[in-house]
Amino acid sequence: MVPDSTISEELISLARLPIGRRAKIKRIMGGRHLVHRLLSLGLRMGSEIELIQRRGAGVVVANQGARVALGAGVAEKLLMLPLEQPEDRP
């Protein structure tokens, strides 16, 4: 039997997250340089963000009251765990 926690953990890239959805950063598919760059922007593994808008192929996210714009390449490299929204609950 598979534990419930692994069934619900479907990761998607930040680039595919719907606007207005909250998610947690679960994996960064990049090297040390990208990880350090994201850290300087206040984004790290486990950070909860909300996708605010799409700007071309890039995205704007909110993280602890700050807004951060990320390019399409970076958005593709961030694997997110969508968080349950109040309307998702039965």
N, CA, C and O atoms as a printed pandas DataFrame, in Angstrom:
     atom_number atom_name residue_name chain_id  residue_number  x_coord  y_coord  z_coord
0              1         N          MET        A               1    0.836   -1.184    0.000
1              2        CA          MET        A               1    0.000    0.000    0.000
2              3         C          MET        A               1    0.881    1.248    0.000
3              4         O          MET        A               1    1.879    1.301    0.719
4              5         N          VAL        A               2    0.519    2.252   -0.802
5              6        CA          VAL        A               2    1.287    3.484   -0.913
6              7         C          VAL        A               2    0.761    4.489    0.106
7              8         O          VAL        A               2   -0.451    4.684    0.207
8              9         N          PRO        A               3    1.671    5.143    0.880
9             10        CA          PRO        A               3    1.199    6.144    1.842
10            11         C          PRO        A               3    0.478    7.288    1.139
11            12         O          PRO        A               3    0.813    7.642    0.009
12            13         N          ASP        A               4   -0.527    7.871    1.824
13            14        CA          ASP        A               4   -1.324    8.959    1.250
14            15         C          ASP        A               4   -0.479   10.145    0.832
15            16         O          ASP        A               4   -0.795   10.796   -0.163
16            17         N          SER        A               5    0.601   10.450    1.572
17            18        CA          SER        A               5    1.404   11.634    1.273
18            19         C          SER        A               5    2.062   11.557   -0.102
19            20         O          SER        A               5    2.263   12.590   -0.741
20            21         N          THR        A               6    2.406   10.347   -0.574
21            22        CA          THR        A               6    3.046   10.241   -1.881
22            23         C          THR        A               6    2.026   10.287   -3.013
23            24         O          THR        A               6    2.367   10.674   -4.130
24            25         N          ILE        A               7    0.796    9.903   -2.748
25            26        CA          ILE        A               7   -0.230    9.929   -3.782
26            27         C          ILE        A               7   -0.541   11.370   -4.186
27            28         O          ILE        A               7   -0.716   11.654   -5.371
28            29         N          SER        A               8   -0.612   12.283   -3.211
29            30        CA          SER        A               8   -1.002   13.654   -3.493
30            31         C          SER        A               8    0.156   14.529   -3.981
31            32         O          SER        A               8   -0.069   15.669   -4.388
32            33         N          GLU        A               9    1.391   14.015   -3.948
33            34        CA          GLU        A               9    2.546   14.829   -4.314
34            35         C          GLU        A               9    2.835   14.772   -5.804
35            36         O          GLU        A               9    3.815   14.157   -6.226
36            37         N          GLU        A              10    1.989   15.407   -6.602
37            38        CA          GLU        A              10    2.238   15.519   -8.033
38            39         C          GLU        A              10    2.899   16.858   -8.286
39            40         O          GLU        A              10    2.276   17.909   -8.131
40            41         N          LEU        A              11    4.166   16.815   -8.676
41            42        CA          LEU        A              11    4.922   18.038   -8.902
42            43         C          LEU        A              11    4.711   18.541  -10.323
43            44         O          LEU        A              11    4.666   17.759  -11.273
44            45         N          ILE        A              12    4.581   19.868  -10.454
45            46        CA          ILE        A              12    4.488   20.501  -11.768
46            47         C          ILE        A              12    5.462   21.671  -11.786
47            48         O          ILE        A              12    5.825   22.203  -10.737
48            49         N          SER        A              13    5.878   22.063  -12.969
49            50        CA          SER        A              13    6.783   23.209  -13.054
50            51         C          SER        A              13    6.000   24.482  -12.753
51            52         O          SER        A              13    4.790   24.549  -12.970
52            53         N          LEU        A              14    6.699   25.477  -12.256
53            54        CA          LEU        A              14    6.073   26.759  -11.966
54            55         C          LEU        A              14    5.447   27.353  -13.221
55            56         O          LEU        A              14    4.430   28.042  -13.140
56            57         N          ALA        A              15    6.042   27.095  -14.374
57            58        CA          ALA        A              15    5.528   27.619  -15.640
58            59         C          ALA        A              15    4.127   27.092  -15.950
59            60         O          ALA        A              15    3.393   27.722  -16.711
60            61         N          ARG        A              16    3.741   25.946  -15.375
61            62        CA          ARG        A              16    2.440   25.339  -15.652
62            63         C          ARG        A              16    1.423   25.539  -14.525
63            64         O          ARG        A              16    0.289   25.068  -14.615
64            65         N          LEU        A              17    1.830   26.234  -13.476
65            66        CA          LEU        A              17    0.933   26.491  -12.356
66            67         C          LEU        A              17   -0.129   27.503  -12.772
67            68         O          LEU        A              17    0.205   28.505  -13.405
68            69         N          PRO        A              18   -1.397   27.274  -12.437
69            70        CA          PRO        A              18   -2.454   28.235  -12.787
70            71         C          PRO        A              18   -2.295   29.547  -12.011
71            72         O          PRO        A              18   -1.828   29.547  -10.872
72            73         N          ILE        A              19   -2.682   30.649  -12.627
73            74        CA          ILE        A              19   -2.633   31.959  -11.979
74            75         C          ILE        A              19   -3.531   31.940  -10.749
75            76         O          ILE        A              19   -4.639   31.406  -10.782
76            77         N          GLY        A              20   -3.037   32.531   -9.662
77            78        CA          GLY        A              20   -3.790   32.595   -8.413
78            79         C          GLY        A              20   -3.581   31.395   -7.507
79            80         O          GLY        A              20   -4.076   31.376   -6.380
80            81         N          ARG        A              21   -2.865   30.407   -7.978
81            82        CA          ARG        A              21   -2.664   29.170   -7.202
82            83         C          ARG        A              21   -1.439   29.294   -6.306
83            84         O          ARG        A              21   -0.429   29.872   -6.707
84            85         N          ARG        A              22   -1.525   28.760   -5.110
85            86        CA          ARG        A              22   -0.393   28.711   -4.179
86            87         C          ARG        A              22    0.296   27.358   -4.311
87            88         O          ARG        A              22   -0.348   26.340   -4.564
88            89         N          ALA        A              23    1.615   27.365   -4.136
89            90        CA          ALA        A              23    2.381   26.127   -4.246
90            91         C          ALA        A              23    3.655   26.254   -3.430
91            92         O          ALA        A              23    4.077   27.349   -3.058
92            93         N          LYS        A              24    4.253   25.105   -3.164
93            94        CA          LYS        A              24    5.498   25.051   -2.403
94            95         C          LYS        A              24    6.609   24.571   -3.326
95            96         O          LYS        A              24    6.414   23.631   -4.096
96            97         N          ILE        A              25    7.774   25.211   -3.251
97            98        CA          ILE        A              25    8.926   24.786   -4.053
98            99         C          ILE        A              25    9.456   23.480   -3.469
99           100         O          ILE        A              25    9.884   23.436   -2.315
100          101         N          LYS        A              26    9.425   22.421   -4.269
101          102        CA          LYS        A              26    9.875   21.110   -3.809
102          103         C          LYS        A              26   11.219   20.694   -4.417
103          104         O          LYS        A              26   11.958   19.906   -3.827
104          105         N          ARG        A              27   11.528   21.234   -5.607
105          106        CA          ARG        A              27   12.781   20.826   -6.259
106          107         C          ARG        A              27   13.238   21.922   -7.213
107          108         O          ARG        A              27   12.425   22.533   -7.906
108          109         N          ILE        A              28   14.540   22.164   -7.241
109          110        CA          ILE        A              28   15.123   23.125   -8.161
110          111         C          ILE        A              28   16.002   22.344   -9.124
111          112         O          ILE        A              28   17.010   21.756   -8.731
112          113         N          MET        A              29   15.603   22.347  -10.397
113          114        CA          MET        A              29   16.306   21.566  -11.416
114          115         C          MET        A              29   17.409   22.410  -12.068
115          116         O          MET        A              29   17.429   22.613  -13.282
116          117         N          GLY        A              30   18.298   22.880  -11.245
117          118        CA          GLY        A              30   19.381   23.706  -11.756
118          119         C          GLY        A              30   20.613   23.542  -10.885
119          120         O          GLY        A              30   20.598   22.831   -9.879
120          121         N          GLY        A              31   21.656   24.199  -11.284
121          122        CA          GLY        A              31   22.916   24.102  -10.562
122          123         C          GLY        A              31   23.018   25.059   -9.393
123          124         O          GLY        A              31   22.062   25.739   -9.021
124          125         N          ARG        A              32   24.206   25.087   -8.832
125          126        CA          ARG        A              32   24.484   25.905   -7.663
126          127         C          ARG        A              32   24.236   27.393   -7.933
127          128         O          ARG        A              32   23.742   28.112   -7.064
128          129         N          HIS        A              33   24.579   27.847   -9.133
129          130        CA          HIS        A              33   24.390   29.254   -9.484
130          131         C          HIS        A              33   22.908   29.639   -9.413
131          132         O          HIS        A              33   22.565   30.681   -8.854
132          133         N          LEU        A              34   22.045   28.817   -9.968
133          134        CA          LEU        A              34   20.609   29.098   -9.938
134          135         C          LEU        A              34   20.086   29.077   -8.508
135          136         O          LEU        A              34   19.296   29.940   -8.125
136          137         N          VAL        A              35   20.515   28.112   -7.725
137          138        CA          VAL        A              35   20.065   28.016   -6.331
138          139         C          VAL        A              35   20.457   29.277   -5.564
139          140         O          VAL        A              35   19.648   29.817   -4.810
140          141         N          HIS        A              36   21.685   29.750   -5.749
141          142        CA          HIS        A              36   22.142   30.961   -5.061
142          143         C          HIS        A              36   21.377   32.193   -5.546
143          144         O          HIS        A              36   21.048   33.077   -4.754
144          145         N          ARG        A              37   21.100   32.245   -6.831
145          146        CA          ARG        A              37   20.337   33.369   -7.377
146          147         C          ARG        A              37   18.933   33.423   -6.778
147          148         O          ARG        A              37   18.445   34.491   -6.410
148          149         N          LEU        A              38   18.292   32.255   -6.685
149          150        CA          LEU        A              38   16.950   32.193   -6.098
150          151         C          LEU        A              38   16.979   32.556   -4.611
151          152         O          LEU        A              38   16.079   33.232   -4.112
152          153         N          LEU        A              39   18.020   32.102   -3.911
153          154        CA          LEU        A              39   18.154   32.451   -2.494
154          155         C          LEU        A              39   18.244   33.960   -2.313
155          156         O          LEU        A              39   17.663   34.507   -1.377
156          157         N          SER        A              40   18.968   34.636   -3.204
157          158        CA          SER        A              40   19.102   36.092   -3.107
158          159         C          SER        A              40   17.766   36.795   -3.358
159          160         O          SER        A              40   17.580   37.941   -2.950
160          161         N          LEU        A              41   16.837   36.107   -4.028
161          162        CA          LEU        A              41   15.499   36.647   -4.269
162          163         C          LEU        A              41   14.502   36.241   -3.182
163          164         O          LEU        A              41   13.330   36.612   -3.237
164          165         N          GLY        A              42   14.976   35.476   -2.194
165          166        CA          GLY        A              42   14.110   35.032   -1.111
166          167         C          GLY        A              42   13.357   33.754   -1.411
167          168         O          GLY        A              42   12.406   33.418   -0.705
168          169         N          LEU        A              43   13.767   33.029   -2.456
169          170        CA          LEU        A              43   13.106   31.773   -2.830
170          171         C          LEU        A              43   14.035   30.608   -2.522
171          172         O          LEU        A              43   15.192   30.596   -2.943
172          173         N          ARG        A              44   13.528   29.645   -1.796
173          174        CA          ARG        A              44   14.321   28.459   -1.443
174          175         C          ARG        A              44   13.415   27.246   -1.388
175          176         O          ARG        A              44   12.192   27.365   -1.463
176          177         N          MET        A              45   14.019   26.088   -1.259
177          178        CA          MET        A              45   13.239   24.856   -1.124
178          179         C          MET        A              45   12.289   25.014    0.065
179          180         O          MET        A              45   12.700   25.416    1.153
180          181         N          GLY        A              46   11.023   24.694   -0.161
181          182        CA          GLY        A              46   10.030   24.800    0.899
182          183         C          GLY        A              46    9.293   26.122    0.933
183          184         O          GLY        A              46    8.301   26.252    1.650
184          185         N          SER        A              47    9.757   27.121    0.166
185          186        CA          SER        A              47    9.064   28.411    0.129
186          187         C          SER        A              47    7.672   28.238   -0.466
187          188         O          SER        A              47    7.487   27.518   -1.447
188          189         N          GLU        A              48    6.699   28.909    0.140
189          190        CA          GLU        A              48    5.344   28.916   -0.404
190          191         C          GLU        A              48    5.167   30.190   -1.207
191          192         O          GLU        A              48    5.420   31.288   -0.713
192          193         N          ILE        A              49    4.731   30.036   -2.450
193          194        CA          ILE        A              49    4.556   31.184   -3.333
194          195         C          ILE        A              49    3.147   31.155   -3.915
195          196         O          ILE        A              49    2.452   30.140   -3.859
196          197         N          GLU        A              50    2.745   32.288   -4.471
197          198        CA          GLU        A              50    1.490   32.375   -5.214
198          199         C          GLU        A              50    1.810   32.957   -6.579
199          200         O          GLU        A              50    2.502   33.970   -6.679
200          201         N          LEU        A              51    1.309   32.322   -7.631
201          202        CA          LEU        A              51    1.523   32.836   -8.980
202          203         C          LEU        A              51    0.569   34.005   -9.192
203          204         O          LEU        A              51   -0.650   33.836   -9.173
204          205         N          ILE        A              52    1.134   35.189   -9.393
205          206        CA          ILE        A              52    0.344   36.416   -9.526
206          207         C          ILE        A              52   -0.032   36.675  -10.976
207          208         O          ILE        A              52   -1.193   36.959  -11.273
208          209         N          GLN        A              53    0.938   36.581  -11.884
209          210        CA          GLN        A              53    0.640   36.840  -13.291
210          211         C          GLN        A              53    1.703   36.245  -14.195
211          212         O          GLN        A              53    2.800   35.890  -13.763
212          213         N          ARG        A              54    1.340   36.151  -15.459
213          214        CA          ARG        A              54    2.274   35.731  -16.504
214          215         C          ARG        A              54    2.665   36.973  -17.286
215          216         O          ARG        A              54    1.821   37.812  -17.599
216          217         N          ARG        A              55    3.940   37.083  -17.597
217          218        CA          ARG        A              55    4.459   38.196  -18.388
218          219         C          ARG        A              55    5.221   37.591  -19.546
219          220         O          ARG        A              55    6.391   37.234  -19.413
220          221         N          GLY        A              56    4.553   37.478  -20.683
221          222        CA          GLY        A              56    5.153   36.751  -21.800
222          223         C          GLY        A              56    5.281   35.301  -21.392
223          224         O          GLY        A              56    4.304   34.673  -20.986
224          225         N          ALA        A              57    6.487   34.769  -21.501
225          226        CA          ALA        A              57    6.714   33.389  -21.070
226          227         C          ALA        A              57    7.156   33.318  -19.610
227          228         O          ALA        A              57    7.234   32.227  -19.044
228          229         N          GLY        A              58    7.445   34.463  -18.993
229          230        CA          GLY        A              58    7.870   34.512  -17.598
230          231         C          GLY        A              58    6.687   34.614  -16.660
231          232         O          GLY        A              58    5.535   34.651  -17.091
232          233         N          VAL        A              59    6.986   34.658  -15.368
233          234        CA          VAL        A              59    5.938   34.717  -14.347
234          235         C          VAL        A              59    6.307   35.734  -13.275
235          236         O          VAL        A              59    7.473   36.096  -13.115
236          237         N          VAL        A              60    5.297   36.186  -12.547
237          238        CA          VAL        A              60    5.488   37.010  -11.356
238          239         C          VAL        A              60    4.867   36.243  -10.206
239          240         O          VAL        A              60    3.710   35.828  -10.272
240          241         N          VAL        A              61    5.656   36.056   -9.138
241          242        CA          VAL        A              61    5.176   35.326   -7.970
242          243         C          VAL        A              61    5.241   36.215   -6.739
243          244         O          VAL        A              61    6.048   37.143   -6.672
244          245         N          ALA        A              62    4.387   35.924   -5.770
245          246        CA          ALA        A              62    4.414   36.604   -4.474
246          247         C          ALA        A              62    4.993   35.633   -3.460
247          248         O          ALA        A              62    4.619   34.462   -3.409
248          249         N          ASN        A              63    5.924   36.151   -2.647
249          250        CA          ASN        A              63    6.577   35.339   -1.625
250          251         C          ASN        A              63    6.764   36.209   -0.394
251          252         O          ASN        A              63    7.570   37.139   -0.417
252          253         N          GLN        A              64    6.045   35.932    0.668
253          254        CA          GLN        A              64    6.140   36.664    1.928
254          255         C          GLN        A              64    6.021   38.168    1.726
255          256         O          GLN        A              64    6.821   38.932    2.267
256          257         N          GLY        A              65    5.041   38.593    0.959
257          258        CA          GLY        A              65    4.789   40.008    0.763
258          259         C          GLY        A              65    5.602   40.661   -0.338
259          260         O          GLY        A              65    5.348   41.817   -0.673
260          261         N          ALA        A              66    6.567   39.965   -0.909
261          262        CA          ALA        A              66    7.384   40.522   -1.991
262          263         C          ALA        A              66    6.980   39.877   -3.313
263          264         O          ALA        A              66    6.588   38.711   -3.359
264          265         N          ARG        A              67    7.084   40.654   -4.377
265          266        CA          ARG        A              67    6.824   40.111   -5.712
266          267         C          ARG        A              67    8.142   39.934   -6.435
267          268         O          ARG        A              67    9.026   40.789   -6.377
268          269         N          VAL        A              68    8.258   38.798   -7.123
269          270        CA          VAL        A              68    9.488   38.470   -7.839
270          271         C          VAL        A              68    9.129   38.042   -9.251
271          272         O          VAL        A              68    8.256   37.197   -9.449
272          273         N          ALA        A              69    9.810   38.633  -10.241
273          274        CA          ALA        A              69    9.619   38.236  -11.640
274          275         C          ALA        A              69   10.690   37.216  -11.997
275          276         O          ALA        A              69   11.870   37.406  -11.702
276          277         N          LEU        A              70   10.262   36.131  -12.637
277          278        CA          LEU        A              70   11.178   35.073  -13.059
278          279         C          LEU        A              70   10.982   34.806  -14.540
279          280         O          LEU        A              70    9.858   34.827  -15.040
280          281         N          GLY        A              71   12.078   34.555  -15.234
281          282        CA          GLY        A              71   11.998   34.235  -16.646
282          283         C          GLY        A              71   11.460   32.836  -16.880
283          284         O          GLY        A              71   11.334   32.036  -15.954
284          285         N          ALA        A              72   11.146   32.560  -18.131
285          286        CA          ALA        A              72   10.564   31.265  -18.508
286          287         C          ALA        A              72   11.488   30.101  -18.176
287          288         O          ALA        A              72   11.024   29.063  -17.705
288          289         N          GLY        A              73   12.777   30.256  -18.413
289          290        CA          GLY        A              73   13.727   29.178  -18.136
290          291         C          GLY        A              73   13.777   28.808  -16.672
291          292         O          GLY        A              73   13.809   27.628  -16.323
292          293         N          VAL        A              74   13.784   29.815  -15.813
293          294        CA          VAL        A              74   13.793   29.563  -14.369
294          295         C          VAL        A              74   12.469   28.943  -13.934
295          296         O          VAL        A              74   12.454   28.009  -13.132
296          297         N          ALA        A              75   11.362   29.456  -14.457
297          298        CA          ALA        A              75   10.038   28.925  -14.093
298          299         C          ALA        A              75    9.917   27.440  -14.453
299          300         O          ALA        A              75    9.267   26.678  -13.737
300          301         N          GLU        A              76   10.535   27.035  -15.549
301          302        CA          GLU        A              76   10.500   25.616  -15.943
302          303         C          GLU        A              76   11.327   24.744  -15.007
303          304         O          GLU        A              76   11.042   23.555  -14.861
304          305         N          LYS        A              77   12.350   25.316  -14.368
305          306        CA          LYS        A              77   13.263   24.544  -13.519
306          307         C          LYS        A              77   12.797   24.421  -12.080
307          308         O          LYS        A              77   13.413   23.704  -11.291
308          309         N          LEU        A              78   11.721   25.106  -11.723
309          310        CA          LEU        A              78   11.196   25.015  -10.360
310          311         C          LEU        A              78   10.025   24.044  -10.340
311          312         O          LEU        A              78    8.993   24.295  -10.962
312          313         N          LEU        A              79   10.184   22.944   -9.630
313          314        CA          LEU        A              79    9.102   21.966   -9.505
314          315         C          LEU        A              79    8.329   22.257   -8.230
315          316         O          LEU        A              79    8.892   22.348   -7.139
316          317         N          MET        A              80    7.033   22.398   -8.400
317          318        CA          MET        A              80    6.154   22.871   -7.343
318          319         C          MET        A              80    5.163   21.798   -6.903
319          320         O          MET        A              80    4.748   20.948   -7.691
320          321         N          LEU        A              81    4.799   21.861   -5.638
321          322        CA          LEU        A              81    3.715   21.045   -5.104
322          323         C          LEU        A              81    2.537   21.982   -4.888
323          324         O          LEU        A              81    2.562   22.781   -3.952
324          325         N          PRO        A              82    1.496   21.909   -5.734
325          326        CA          PRO        A              82    0.337   22.784   -5.539
326          327         C          PRO        A              82   -0.275   22.546   -4.162
327          328         O          PRO        A              82   -0.429   21.405   -3.727
328          329         N          LEU        A              83   -0.618   23.635   -3.486
329          330        CA          LEU        A              83   -1.233   23.533   -2.171
330          331         C          LEU        A              83   -2.736   23.504   -2.299
331          332         O          LEU        A              83   -3.308   24.072   -3.229
332          333         N          GLU        A              84   -3.354   22.852   -1.375
333          334        CA          GLU        A              84   -4.806   22.715   -1.393
334          335         C          GLU        A              84   -5.458   24.071   -1.187
335          336         O          GLU        A              84   -5.109   24.798   -0.257
336          337         N          GLN        A              85   -6.400   24.410   -2.050
337          338        CA          GLN        A              85   -7.160   25.642   -1.932
338          339         C          GLN        A              85   -8.421   25.346   -1.131
339          340         O          GLN        A              85   -8.879   24.204   -1.127
340          341         N          PRO        A              86   -9.001   26.343   -0.448
341          342        CA          PRO        A              86  -10.230   26.077    0.324
342          343         C          PRO        A              86  -11.336   25.438   -0.511
343          344         O          PRO        A              86  -12.070   24.591   -0.002
344          345         N          GLU        A              87  -11.476   25.828   -1.797
345          346        CA          GLU        A              87  -12.524   25.251   -2.636
346          347         C          GLU        A              87  -12.194   23.824   -3.093
347          348         O          GLU        A              87  -13.056   23.137   -3.641
348          349         N          ASP        A              88  -10.931   23.369   -2.868
349          350        CA          ASP        A              88  -10.531   22.002   -3.228
350          351         C          ASP        A              88  -11.052   20.974   -2.222
351          352         O          ASP        A              88  -11.173   19.790   -2.536
352          353         N          ARG        A              89  -11.351   21.433   -1.032
353          354        CA          ARG        A              89  -11.777   20.502    0.026
354          355         C          ARG        A              89  -13.227   20.104   -0.157
355          356         O          ARG        A              89  -14.056   20.919   -0.564
356          357         N          PRO        A              90  -13.541   18.824    0.150
357          358        CA          PRO        A              90  -14.937   18.360    0.026
358          359         C          PRO        A              90  -15.835   18.945    1.085
359          360         O          PRO        A              90  -17.030   18.651    1.112
